[in-house]
PDB file of C-alpha atoms in Angstrom:
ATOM      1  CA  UNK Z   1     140.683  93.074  65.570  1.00 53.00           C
ATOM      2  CA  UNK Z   2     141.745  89.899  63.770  1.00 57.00           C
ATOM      3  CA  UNK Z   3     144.789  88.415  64.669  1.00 62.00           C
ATOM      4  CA  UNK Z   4     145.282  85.871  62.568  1.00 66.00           C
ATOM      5  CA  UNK Z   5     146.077  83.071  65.217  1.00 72.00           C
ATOM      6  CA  UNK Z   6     143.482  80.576  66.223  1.00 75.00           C
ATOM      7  CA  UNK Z   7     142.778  80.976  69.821  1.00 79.00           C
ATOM      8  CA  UNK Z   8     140.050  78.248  70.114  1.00 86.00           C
ATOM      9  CA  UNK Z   9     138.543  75.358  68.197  1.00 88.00           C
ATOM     10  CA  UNK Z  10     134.880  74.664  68.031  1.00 91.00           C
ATOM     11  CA  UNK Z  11     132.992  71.918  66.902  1.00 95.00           C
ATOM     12  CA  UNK Z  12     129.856  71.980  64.723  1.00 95.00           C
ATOM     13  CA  UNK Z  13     126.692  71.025  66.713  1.00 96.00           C
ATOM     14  CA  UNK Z  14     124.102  71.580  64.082  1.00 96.00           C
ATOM     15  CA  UNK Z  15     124.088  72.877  60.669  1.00 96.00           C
ATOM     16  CA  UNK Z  16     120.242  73.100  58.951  1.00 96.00           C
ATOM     17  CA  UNK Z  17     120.290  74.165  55.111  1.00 94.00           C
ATOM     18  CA  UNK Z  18     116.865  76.350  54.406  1.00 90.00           C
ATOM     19  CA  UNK Z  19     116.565  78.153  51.099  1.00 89.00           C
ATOM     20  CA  UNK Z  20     118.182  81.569  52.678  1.00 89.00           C
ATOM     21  CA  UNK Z  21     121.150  79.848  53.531  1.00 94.00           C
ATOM     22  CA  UNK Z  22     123.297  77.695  56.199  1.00 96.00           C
ATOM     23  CA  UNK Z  23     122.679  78.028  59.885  1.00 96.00           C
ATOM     24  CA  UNK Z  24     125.308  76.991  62.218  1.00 96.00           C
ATOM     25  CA  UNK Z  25     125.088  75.972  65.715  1.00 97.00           C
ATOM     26  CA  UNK Z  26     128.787  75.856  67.092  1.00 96.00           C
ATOM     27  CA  UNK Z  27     130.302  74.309  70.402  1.00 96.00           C
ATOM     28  CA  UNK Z  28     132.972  76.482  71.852  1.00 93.00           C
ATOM     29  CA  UNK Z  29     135.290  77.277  74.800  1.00 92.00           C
ATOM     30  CA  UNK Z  30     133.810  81.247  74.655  1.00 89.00           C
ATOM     31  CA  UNK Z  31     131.488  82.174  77.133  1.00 88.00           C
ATOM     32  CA  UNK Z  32     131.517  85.816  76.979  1.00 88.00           C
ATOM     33  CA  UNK Z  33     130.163  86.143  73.291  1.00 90.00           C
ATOM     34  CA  UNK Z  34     127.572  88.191  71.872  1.00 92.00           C
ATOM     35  CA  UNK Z  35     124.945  88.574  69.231  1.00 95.00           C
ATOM     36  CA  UNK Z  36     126.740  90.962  66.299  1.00 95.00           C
ATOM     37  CA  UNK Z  37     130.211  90.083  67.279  1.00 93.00           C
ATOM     38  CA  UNK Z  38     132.324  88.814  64.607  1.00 91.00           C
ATOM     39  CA  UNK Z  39     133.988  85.593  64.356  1.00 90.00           C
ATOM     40  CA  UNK Z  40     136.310  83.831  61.921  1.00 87.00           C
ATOM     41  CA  UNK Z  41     134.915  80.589  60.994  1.00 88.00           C
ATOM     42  CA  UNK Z  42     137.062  78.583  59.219  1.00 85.00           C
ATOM     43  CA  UNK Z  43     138.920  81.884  57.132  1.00 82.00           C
ATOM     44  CA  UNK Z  44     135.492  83.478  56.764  1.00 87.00           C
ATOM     45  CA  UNK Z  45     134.098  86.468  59.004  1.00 88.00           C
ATOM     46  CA  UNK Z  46     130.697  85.847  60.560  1.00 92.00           C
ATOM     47  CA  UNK Z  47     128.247  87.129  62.480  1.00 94.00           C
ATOM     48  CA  UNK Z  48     126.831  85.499  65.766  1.00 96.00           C
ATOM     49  CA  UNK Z  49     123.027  86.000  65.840  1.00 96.00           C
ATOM     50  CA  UNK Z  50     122.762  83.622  69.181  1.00 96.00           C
ATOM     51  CA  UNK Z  51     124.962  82.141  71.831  1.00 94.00           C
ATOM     52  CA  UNK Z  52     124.503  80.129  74.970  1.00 93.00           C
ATOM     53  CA  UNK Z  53     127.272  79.934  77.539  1.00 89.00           C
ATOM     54  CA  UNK Z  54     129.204  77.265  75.801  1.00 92.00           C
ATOM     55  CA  UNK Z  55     127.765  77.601  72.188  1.00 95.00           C
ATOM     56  CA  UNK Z  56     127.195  80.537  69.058  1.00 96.00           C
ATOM     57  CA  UNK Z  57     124.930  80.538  65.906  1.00 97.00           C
ATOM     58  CA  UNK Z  58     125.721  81.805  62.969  1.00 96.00           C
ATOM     59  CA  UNK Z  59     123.748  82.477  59.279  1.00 95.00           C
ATOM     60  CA  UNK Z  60     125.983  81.636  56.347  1.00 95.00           C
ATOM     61  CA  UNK Z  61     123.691  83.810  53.047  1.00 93.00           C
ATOM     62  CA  UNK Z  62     124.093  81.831  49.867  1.00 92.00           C
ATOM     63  CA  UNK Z  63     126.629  83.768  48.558  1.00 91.00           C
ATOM     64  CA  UNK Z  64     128.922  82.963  50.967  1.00 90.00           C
ATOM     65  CA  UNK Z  65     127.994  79.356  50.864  1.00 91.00           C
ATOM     66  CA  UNK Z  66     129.037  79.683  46.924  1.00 90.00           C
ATOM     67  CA  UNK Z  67     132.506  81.396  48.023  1.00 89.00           C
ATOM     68  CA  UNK Z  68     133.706  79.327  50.710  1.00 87.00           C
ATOM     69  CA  UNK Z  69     134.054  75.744  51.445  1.00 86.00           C
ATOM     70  CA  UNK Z  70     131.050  76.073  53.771  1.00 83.00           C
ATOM     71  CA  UNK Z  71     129.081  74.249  50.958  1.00 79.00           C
TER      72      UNK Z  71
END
């Protein structure tokens, strides 16, 4: 459930552009995360497809990147 308040703040580690879109390797204080949770990035909803115990990746498709300021 979204809350609306921001209960941590990440830092981007790594972002690589490929022709299906943005991945996005972010630093963060949760360590209890899990692949096809979703997380607000930023005002947008996201899927984590990897984590590590102080770190989450994300896929941004294309259309996202040309609705957002993830661009």
């Amino acid at each position: 459930m979204f809350t609306g308040l921001v209960s941590a703040i990440g830092e981007v580690e790594r972002a690589d552009l490929n022709d299906e879109g943005l991945e996005l390797v972010i630093r963060s204080p949760f360590t209890d995360l899990q692949s096809g949770e979703s997380i607000a990035v930023d005002g947008a909803c996201l899927t984590v497809i990897g984590h590590a115990p102080k770190s989450f990746r994300v896929h941004i498709i294309r259309t996202s990147l040309d609705r957002t300021a993830f661009a």
